[in-house]
Short mmCIF file of C-alpha atoms and ligand atoms in Angstrom, two decimals:
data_model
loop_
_atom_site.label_atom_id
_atom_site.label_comp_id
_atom_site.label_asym_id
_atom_site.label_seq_id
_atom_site.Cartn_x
_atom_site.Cartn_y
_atom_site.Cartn_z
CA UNK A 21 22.45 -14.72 33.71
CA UNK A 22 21.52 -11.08 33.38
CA UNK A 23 20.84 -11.27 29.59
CA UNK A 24 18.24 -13.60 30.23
CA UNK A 25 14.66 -12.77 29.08
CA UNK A 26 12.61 -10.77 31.65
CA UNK A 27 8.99 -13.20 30.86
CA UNK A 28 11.33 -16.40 30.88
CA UNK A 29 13.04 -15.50 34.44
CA UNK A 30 9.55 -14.57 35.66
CA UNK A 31 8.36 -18.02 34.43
CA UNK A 32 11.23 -20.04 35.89
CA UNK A 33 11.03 -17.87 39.35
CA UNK A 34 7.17 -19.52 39.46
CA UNK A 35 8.31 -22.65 37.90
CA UNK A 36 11.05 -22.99 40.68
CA UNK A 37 8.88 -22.60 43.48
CA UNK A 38 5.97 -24.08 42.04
CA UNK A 39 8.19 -27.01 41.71
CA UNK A 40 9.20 -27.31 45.03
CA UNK A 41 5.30 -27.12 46.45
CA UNK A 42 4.61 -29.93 43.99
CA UNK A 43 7.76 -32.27 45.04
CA UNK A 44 6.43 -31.81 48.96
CA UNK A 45 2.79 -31.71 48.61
CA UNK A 46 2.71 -34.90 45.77
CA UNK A 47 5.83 -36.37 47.70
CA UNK A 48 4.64 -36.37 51.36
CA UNK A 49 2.11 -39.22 51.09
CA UNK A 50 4.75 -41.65 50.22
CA UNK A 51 7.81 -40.35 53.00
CA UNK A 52 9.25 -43.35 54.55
CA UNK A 53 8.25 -45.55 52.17
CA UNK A 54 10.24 -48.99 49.84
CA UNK A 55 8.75 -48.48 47.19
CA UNK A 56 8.13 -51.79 45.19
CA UNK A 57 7.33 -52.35 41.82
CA UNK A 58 3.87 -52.49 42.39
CA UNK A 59 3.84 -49.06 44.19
CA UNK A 60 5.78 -47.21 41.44
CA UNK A 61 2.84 -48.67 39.12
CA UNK A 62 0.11 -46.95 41.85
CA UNK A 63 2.63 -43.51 41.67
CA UNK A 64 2.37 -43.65 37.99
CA UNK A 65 -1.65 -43.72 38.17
CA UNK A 66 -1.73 -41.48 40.84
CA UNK A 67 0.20 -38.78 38.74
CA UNK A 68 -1.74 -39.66 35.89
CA UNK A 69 -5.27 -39.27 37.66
CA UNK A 70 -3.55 -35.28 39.20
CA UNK A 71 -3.30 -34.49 35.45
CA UNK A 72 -7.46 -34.88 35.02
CA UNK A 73 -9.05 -31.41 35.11
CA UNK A 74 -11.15 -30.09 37.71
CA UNK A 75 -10.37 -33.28 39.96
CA UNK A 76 -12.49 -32.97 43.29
CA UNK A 77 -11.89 -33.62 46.72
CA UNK A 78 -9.58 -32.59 49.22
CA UNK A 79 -5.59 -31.03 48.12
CA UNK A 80 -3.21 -32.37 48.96
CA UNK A 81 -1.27 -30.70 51.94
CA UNK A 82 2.18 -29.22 52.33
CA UNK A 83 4.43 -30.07 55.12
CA UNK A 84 7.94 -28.22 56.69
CA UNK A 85 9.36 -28.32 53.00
CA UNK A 86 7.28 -25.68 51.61
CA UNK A 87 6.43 -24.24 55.58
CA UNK A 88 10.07 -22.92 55.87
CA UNK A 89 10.87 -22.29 52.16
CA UNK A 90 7.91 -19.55 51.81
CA UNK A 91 9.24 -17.58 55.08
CA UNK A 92 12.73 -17.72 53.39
CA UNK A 93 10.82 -15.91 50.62
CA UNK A 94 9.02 -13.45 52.34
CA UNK A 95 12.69 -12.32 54.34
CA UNK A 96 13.82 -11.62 51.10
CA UNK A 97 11.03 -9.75 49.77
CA UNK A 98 10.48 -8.10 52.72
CA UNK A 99 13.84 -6.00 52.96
CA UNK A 100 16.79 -5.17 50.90
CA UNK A 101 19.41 -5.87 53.09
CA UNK A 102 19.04 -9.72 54.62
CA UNK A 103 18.02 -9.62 58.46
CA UNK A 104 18.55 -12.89 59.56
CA UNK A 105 16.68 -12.35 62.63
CA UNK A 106 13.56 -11.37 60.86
CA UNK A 107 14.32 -15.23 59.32
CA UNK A 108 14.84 -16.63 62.30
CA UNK A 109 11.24 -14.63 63.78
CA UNK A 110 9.13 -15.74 60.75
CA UNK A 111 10.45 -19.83 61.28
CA UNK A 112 9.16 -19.42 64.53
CA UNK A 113 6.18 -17.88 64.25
CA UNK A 114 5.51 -19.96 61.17
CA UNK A 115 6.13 -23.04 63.15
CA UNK A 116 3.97 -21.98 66.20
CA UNK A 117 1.23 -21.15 64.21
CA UNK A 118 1.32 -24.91 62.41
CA UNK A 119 3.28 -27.02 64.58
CA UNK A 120 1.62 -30.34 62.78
CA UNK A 121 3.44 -29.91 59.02
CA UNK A 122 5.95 -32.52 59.79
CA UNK A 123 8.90 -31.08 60.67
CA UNK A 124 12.20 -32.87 62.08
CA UNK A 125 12.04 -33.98 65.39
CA UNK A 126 15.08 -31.76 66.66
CA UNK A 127 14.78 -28.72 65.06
CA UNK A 128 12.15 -27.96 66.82
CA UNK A 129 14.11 -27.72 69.91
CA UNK A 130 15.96 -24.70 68.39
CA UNK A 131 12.70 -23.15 67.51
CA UNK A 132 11.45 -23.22 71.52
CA UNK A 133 14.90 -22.04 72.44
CA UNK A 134 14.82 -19.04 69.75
CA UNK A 135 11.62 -18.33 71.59
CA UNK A 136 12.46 -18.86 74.82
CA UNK A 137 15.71 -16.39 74.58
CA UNK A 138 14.00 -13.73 72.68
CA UNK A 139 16.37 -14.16 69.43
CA UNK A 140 19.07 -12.81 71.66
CA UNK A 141 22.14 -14.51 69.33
CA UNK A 142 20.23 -16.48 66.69
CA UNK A 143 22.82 -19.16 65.50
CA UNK A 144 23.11 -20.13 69.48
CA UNK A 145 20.80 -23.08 69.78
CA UNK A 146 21.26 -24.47 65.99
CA UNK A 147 24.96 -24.68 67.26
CA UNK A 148 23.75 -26.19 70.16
CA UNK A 149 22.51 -29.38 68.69
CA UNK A 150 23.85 -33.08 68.78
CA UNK A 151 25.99 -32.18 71.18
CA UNK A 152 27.39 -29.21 69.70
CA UNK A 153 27.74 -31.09 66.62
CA UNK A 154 25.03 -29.48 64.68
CA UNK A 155 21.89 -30.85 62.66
CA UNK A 156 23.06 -32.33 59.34
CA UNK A 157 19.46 -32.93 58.68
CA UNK A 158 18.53 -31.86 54.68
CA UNK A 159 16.10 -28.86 56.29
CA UNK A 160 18.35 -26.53 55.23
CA UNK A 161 18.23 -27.39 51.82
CA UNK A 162 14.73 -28.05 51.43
CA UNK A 163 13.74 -24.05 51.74
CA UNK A 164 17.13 -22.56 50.03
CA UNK A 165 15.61 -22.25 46.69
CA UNK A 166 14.49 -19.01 46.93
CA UNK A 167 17.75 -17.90 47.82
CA UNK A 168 19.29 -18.93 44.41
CA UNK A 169 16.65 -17.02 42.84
CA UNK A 170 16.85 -13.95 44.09
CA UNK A 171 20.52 -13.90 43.69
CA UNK A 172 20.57 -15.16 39.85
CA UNK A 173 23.12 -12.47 39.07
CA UNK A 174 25.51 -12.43 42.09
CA UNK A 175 26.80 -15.64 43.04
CA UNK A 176 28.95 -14.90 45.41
CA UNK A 177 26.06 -13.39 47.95
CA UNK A 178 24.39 -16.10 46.83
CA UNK A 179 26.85 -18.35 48.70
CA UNK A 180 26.88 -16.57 51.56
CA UNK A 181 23.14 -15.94 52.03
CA UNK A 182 22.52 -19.76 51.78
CA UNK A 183 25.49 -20.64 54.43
CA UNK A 184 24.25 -17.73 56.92
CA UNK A 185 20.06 -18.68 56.29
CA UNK A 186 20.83 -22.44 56.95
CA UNK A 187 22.42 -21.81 60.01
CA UNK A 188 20.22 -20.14 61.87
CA UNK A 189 18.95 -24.01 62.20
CA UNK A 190 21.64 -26.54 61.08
CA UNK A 191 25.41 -25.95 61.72
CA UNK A 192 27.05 -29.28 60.94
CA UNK A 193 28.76 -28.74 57.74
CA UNK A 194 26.92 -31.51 55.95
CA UNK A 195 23.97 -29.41 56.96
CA UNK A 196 25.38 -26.12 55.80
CA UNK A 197 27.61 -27.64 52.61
CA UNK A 198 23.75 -29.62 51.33
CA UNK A 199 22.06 -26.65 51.17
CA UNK A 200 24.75 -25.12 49.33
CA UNK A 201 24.47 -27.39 47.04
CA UNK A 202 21.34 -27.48 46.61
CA UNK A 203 21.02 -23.60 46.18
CA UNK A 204 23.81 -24.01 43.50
CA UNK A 205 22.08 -26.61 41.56
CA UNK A 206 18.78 -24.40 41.29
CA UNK A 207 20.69 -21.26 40.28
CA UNK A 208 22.80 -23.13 37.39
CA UNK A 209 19.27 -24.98 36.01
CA UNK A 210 18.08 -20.72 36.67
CA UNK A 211 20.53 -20.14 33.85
CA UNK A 212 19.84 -23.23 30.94
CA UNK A 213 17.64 -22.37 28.32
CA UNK A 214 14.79 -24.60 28.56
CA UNK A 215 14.80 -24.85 24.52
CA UNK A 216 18.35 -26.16 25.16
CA UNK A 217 18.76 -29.97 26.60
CA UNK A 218 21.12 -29.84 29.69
CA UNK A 219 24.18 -32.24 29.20
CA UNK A 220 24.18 -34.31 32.82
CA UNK A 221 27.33 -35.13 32.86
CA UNK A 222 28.84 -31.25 32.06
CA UNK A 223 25.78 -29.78 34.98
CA UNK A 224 27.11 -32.24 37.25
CA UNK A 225 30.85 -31.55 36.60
CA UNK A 226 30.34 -27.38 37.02
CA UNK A 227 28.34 -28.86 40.43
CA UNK A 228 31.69 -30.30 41.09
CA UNK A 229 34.09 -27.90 40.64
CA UNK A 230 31.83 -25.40 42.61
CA UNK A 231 31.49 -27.53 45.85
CA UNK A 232 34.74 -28.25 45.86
CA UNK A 233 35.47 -24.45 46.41
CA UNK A 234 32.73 -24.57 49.33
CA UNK A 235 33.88 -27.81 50.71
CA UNK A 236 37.91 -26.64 50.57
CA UNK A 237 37.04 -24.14 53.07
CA UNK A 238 36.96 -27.17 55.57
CA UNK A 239 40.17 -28.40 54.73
CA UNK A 240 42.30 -28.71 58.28
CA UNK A 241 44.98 -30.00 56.15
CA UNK A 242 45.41 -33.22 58.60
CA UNK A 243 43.52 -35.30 56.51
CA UNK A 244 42.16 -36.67 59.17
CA UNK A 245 38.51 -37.04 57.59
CA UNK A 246 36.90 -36.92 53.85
CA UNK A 247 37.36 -33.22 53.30
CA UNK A 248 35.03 -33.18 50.50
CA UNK A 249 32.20 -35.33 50.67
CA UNK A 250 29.70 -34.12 47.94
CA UNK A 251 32.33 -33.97 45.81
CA UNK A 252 32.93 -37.83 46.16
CA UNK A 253 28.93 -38.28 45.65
CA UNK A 254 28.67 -36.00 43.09
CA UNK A 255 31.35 -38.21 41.21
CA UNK A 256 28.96 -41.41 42.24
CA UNK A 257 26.12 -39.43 40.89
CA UNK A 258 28.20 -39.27 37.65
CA UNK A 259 28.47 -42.69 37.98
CA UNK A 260 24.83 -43.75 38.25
CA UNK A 261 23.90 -41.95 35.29
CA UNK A 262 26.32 -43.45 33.31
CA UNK A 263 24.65 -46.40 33.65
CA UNK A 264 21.31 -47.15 31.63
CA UNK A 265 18.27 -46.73 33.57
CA UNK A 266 16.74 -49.91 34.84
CA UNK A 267 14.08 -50.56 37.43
CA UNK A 268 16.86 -52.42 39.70
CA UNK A 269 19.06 -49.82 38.96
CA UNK A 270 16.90 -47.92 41.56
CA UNK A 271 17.16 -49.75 44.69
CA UNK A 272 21.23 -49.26 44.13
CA UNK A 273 20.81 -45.86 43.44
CA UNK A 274 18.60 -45.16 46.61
CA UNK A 275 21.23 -47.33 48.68
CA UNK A 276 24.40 -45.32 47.36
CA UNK A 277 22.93 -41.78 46.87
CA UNK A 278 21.04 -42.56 49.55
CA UNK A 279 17.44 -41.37 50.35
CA UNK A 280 17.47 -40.43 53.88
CA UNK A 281 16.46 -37.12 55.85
CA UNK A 282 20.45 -36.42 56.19
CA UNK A 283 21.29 -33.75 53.59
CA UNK A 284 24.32 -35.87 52.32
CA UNK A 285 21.73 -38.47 51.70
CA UNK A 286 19.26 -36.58 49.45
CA UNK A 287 20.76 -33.71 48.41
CA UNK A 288 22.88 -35.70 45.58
CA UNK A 289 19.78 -38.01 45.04
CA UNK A 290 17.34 -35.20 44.08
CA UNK A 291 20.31 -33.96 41.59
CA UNK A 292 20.22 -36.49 40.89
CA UNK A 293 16.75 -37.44 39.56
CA UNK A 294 16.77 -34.04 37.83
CA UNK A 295 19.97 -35.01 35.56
CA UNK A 296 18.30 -38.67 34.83
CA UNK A 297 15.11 -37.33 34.29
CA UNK A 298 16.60 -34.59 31.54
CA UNK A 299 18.58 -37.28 30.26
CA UNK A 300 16.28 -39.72 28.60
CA UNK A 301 13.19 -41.98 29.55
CA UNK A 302 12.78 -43.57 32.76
CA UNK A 303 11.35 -47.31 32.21
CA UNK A 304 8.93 -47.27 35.55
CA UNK A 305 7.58 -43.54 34.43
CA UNK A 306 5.82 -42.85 31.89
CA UNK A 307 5.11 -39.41 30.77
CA UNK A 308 6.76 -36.83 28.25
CA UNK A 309 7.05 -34.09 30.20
CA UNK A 310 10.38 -33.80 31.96
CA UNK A 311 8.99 -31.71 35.16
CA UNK A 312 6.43 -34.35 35.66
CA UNK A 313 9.20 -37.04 35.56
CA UNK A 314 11.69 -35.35 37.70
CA UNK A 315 9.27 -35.44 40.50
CA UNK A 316 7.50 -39.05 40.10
CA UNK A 317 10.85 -40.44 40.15
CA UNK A 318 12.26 -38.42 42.57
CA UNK A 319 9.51 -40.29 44.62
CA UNK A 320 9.82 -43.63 43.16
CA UNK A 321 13.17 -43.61 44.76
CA UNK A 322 11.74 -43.82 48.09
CA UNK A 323 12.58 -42.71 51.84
CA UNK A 324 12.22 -39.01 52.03
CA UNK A 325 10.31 -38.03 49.16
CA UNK A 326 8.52 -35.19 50.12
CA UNK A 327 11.86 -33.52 50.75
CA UNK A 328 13.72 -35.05 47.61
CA UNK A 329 11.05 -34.54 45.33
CA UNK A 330 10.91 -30.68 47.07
CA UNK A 331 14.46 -29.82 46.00
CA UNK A 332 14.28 -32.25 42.42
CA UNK A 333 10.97 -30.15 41.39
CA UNK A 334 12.95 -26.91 42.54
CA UNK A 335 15.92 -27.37 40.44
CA UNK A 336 13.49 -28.84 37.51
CA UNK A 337 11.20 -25.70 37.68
CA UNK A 338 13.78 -23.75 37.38
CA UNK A 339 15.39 -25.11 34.32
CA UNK A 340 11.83 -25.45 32.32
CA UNK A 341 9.50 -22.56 34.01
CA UNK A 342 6.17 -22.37 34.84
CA UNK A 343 4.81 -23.61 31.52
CA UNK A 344 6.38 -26.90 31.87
CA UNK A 345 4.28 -27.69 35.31
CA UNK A 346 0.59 -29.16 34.85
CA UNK A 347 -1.68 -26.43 35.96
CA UNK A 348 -4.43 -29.59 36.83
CA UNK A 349 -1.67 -31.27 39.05
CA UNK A 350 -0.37 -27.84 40.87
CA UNK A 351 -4.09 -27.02 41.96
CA UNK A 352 -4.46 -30.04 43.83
CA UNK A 353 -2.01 -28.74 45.90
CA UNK A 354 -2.18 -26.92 48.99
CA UNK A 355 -1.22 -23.16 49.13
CA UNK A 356 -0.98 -23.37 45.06
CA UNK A 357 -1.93 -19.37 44.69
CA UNK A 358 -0.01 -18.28 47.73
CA UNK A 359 3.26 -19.69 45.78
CA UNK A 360 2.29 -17.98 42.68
CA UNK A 361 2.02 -14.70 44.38
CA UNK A 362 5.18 -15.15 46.27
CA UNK A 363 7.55 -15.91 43.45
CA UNK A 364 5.84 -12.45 41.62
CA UNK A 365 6.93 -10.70 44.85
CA UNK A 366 10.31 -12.25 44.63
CA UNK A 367 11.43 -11.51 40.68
CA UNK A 368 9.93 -8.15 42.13
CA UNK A 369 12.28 -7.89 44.51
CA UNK A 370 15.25 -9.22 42.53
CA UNK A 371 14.60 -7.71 39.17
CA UNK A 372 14.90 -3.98 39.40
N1 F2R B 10 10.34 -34.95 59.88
C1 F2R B 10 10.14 -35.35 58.75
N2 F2R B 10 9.67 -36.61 58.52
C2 F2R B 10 9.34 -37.51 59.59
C3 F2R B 10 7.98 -38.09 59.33
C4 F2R B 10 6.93 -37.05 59.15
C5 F2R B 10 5.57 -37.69 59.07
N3 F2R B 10 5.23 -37.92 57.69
C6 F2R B 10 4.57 -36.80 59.76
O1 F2R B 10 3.79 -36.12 59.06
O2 F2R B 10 4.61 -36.77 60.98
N4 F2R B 10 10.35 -34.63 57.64
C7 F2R B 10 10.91 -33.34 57.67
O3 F2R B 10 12.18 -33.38 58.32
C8 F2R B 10 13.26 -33.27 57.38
C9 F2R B 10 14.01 -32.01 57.66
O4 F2R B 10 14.52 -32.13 58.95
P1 F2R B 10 15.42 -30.99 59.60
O5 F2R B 10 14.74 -29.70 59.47
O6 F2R B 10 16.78 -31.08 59.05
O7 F2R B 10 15.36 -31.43 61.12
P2 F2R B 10 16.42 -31.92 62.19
O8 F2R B 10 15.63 -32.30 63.38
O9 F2R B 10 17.48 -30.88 62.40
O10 F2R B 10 17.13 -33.18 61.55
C10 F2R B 10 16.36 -34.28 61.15
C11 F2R B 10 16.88 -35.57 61.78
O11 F2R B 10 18.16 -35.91 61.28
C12 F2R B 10 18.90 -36.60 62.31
N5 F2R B 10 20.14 -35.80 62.57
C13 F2R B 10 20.43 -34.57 62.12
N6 F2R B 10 21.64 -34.17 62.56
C14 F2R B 10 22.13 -35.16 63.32
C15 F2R B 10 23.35 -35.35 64.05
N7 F2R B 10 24.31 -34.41 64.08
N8 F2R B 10 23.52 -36.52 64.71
C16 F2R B 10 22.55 -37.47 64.68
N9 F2R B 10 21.37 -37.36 64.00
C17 F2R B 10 21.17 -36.23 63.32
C18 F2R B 10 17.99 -36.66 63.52
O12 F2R B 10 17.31 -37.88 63.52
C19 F2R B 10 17.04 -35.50 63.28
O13 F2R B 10 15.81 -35.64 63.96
C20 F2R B 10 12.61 -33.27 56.02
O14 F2R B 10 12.59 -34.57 55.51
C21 F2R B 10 11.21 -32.78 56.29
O15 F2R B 10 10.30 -33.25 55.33
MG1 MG B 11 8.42 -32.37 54.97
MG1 MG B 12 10.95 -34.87 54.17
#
């Protein structure tokens, strides 16, 4: 990674963020939704007509994705050594000062009782949740990809950084092990060239054999439960893309993969739509240019699509760069500049 090109990393630091706003902001209209054949037809001219230059009227807003993800940023820019605290201040303050972008309905809770006890032991009321079970929600993952960028050249901080951020708010290990994941995927699409074609099937298998390191750590050695669950749906991502892409193809996708707000459930689908768009054509999207693609599928796949297409456009960004994303489409989005600015302060921070 370090003998990459200084104007490339800066381009794919921007293009990974930039891709992230774009999944959220061109995603969140359509969370929750089937979508039917007739509504991946109005996502394709909906795409199309964010392509059109100058386009008036009103952007289109970000929700919790992008919220949480820039405050991730700024803790990194803002000091050398990671203060989780200072994390865990700036999610609260940045979800006090917008309460309405969204978020999940119990994270929230940990957010009033972060307030309420001053930050006195941070991880406290994340661990707290369910029960004591933990959130396994995919809001972990949705804000982790400035995490792999920052630690492009030391993967093993990397790792750590993205179990220790996550927790501050989710501490089931589906929670923790997603955003993992997630963070990994970004950092290896950090490292293709985007001159080069990725080969799915070898990105998915180095996925593999790297969760399977993070998931061990879980091993009891009872076998009581599936030790290594995104393992198994990284092998059914695998699967899916071995098959040729077909409009029906989608619905089983979205009810394997799954397409949920659980971070088993979307995590492996937005890797998902990243492999099969970089793979070849996609029959219900039409467009040439593989950023573009990642996301509208992403979305045509349905459910939580803000959040999908979030962490699809984050791994896709970072694999093509800025260049690749339509400037027309990222200014109808909300906080467009602000993102630009933030991933400058980031490589600044990363790249001495
Ligand atoms: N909240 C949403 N979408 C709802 C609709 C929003 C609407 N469009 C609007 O504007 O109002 N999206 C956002 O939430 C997801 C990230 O959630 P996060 O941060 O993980 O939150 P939380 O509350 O921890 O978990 C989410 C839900 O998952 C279920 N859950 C989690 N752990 C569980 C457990 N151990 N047992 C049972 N259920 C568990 C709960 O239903 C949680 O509420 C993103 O999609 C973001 O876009
Ligand atoms: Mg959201
Ligand atoms: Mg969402």
């Amino acid at each position: 990674m370090s003998t990459i090109d200084k104007n490339l990393l800066k381009s794919k630091f921007r293009g990974s963020l930039l891709g992230s706003l774009l999944g959220d902001c061109l995603g969140s209209p359509f969370e929750g939704d089937v979508i039917t054949p007739g509504e991946k037809l109005v996502i394709q001219k909906y795409f199309d007509k964010l392509e059109t230059p100058d386009l008036k009227g009103p952007k289109r807003c970000y929700t919790d994705d992008t919220a949480m993800m820039k405050e991730v940023a700024k803790t990194l820019i803002d000091k050398p050594e990671i203060d989780y605290k200072h994390m865990a201040k700036l999610f609260v303050k940045e979800y006090f000062s917008e309460p309405h972008r969204g978020y999940g309905q119990n994270v929230v809770e940990v957010f009033n009782k972060l307030r309420k006890t001053k930050f006195e032991d941070i991880y406290k009321p994340a661990k707290e949740q369910f029960n004591g079970s933990g959130s396994f929600g995919n809001g972990g993952a949705m804000r982790i990809a400035p995490v792999a960028l920052y630690f492009h050249d030391n993967y093993d901080a990397m790792i750590n950084v993205a179990k220790q951020s996550t927790e501050i708010t989710h501490t089931n290990s589906l929670g923790v092990h997603g955003a993992v994941l997630q963070c990994i995927a970004v950092h290896q699409a950090l490292s293709h060239d985007p001159k080069t074609a990725i080969t799915p099937k070898d990105f998915c298998d180095e996925l593999t054999k790297k969760i399977k390191v993070v998931e061990s750590e879980n091993d009891d050695g009872l076998g009581l439960h599936d030790q290594n669950p995104y393992e198994d749906k990284l092998n059914f991502v695998n699967y899916f893309l071995g098959i040729k892409c077909h409009e029906e193809l989608d619905e089983e996708v979205a009810q394997n993969l799954g397409n949920s707000i659980a971070a088993y459930d979307s995590v492996p689908t937005a890797i998902y739509s990243f492999m099969r768009a970089v793979q070849n054509d996609i029959p219900t999207v039409n467009t040439d240019n593989l950023f573009r693609r990642t996301i509208q599928y992403a979305i045509t796949l349905g459910g939580d699509t803000d959040t999908i297409a979030c962490m699809a456009g984050a791994m896709a960004g970072a694999y093509l760069g800025e260049e690749a994303i339509d400037k027309n489409m990222a200014k109808q989005c909300e906080g467009y500049e602000m993102i630009v600015d933030l991933a400058d302060k980031l490589y600044a921070a990363a790249v001495k």
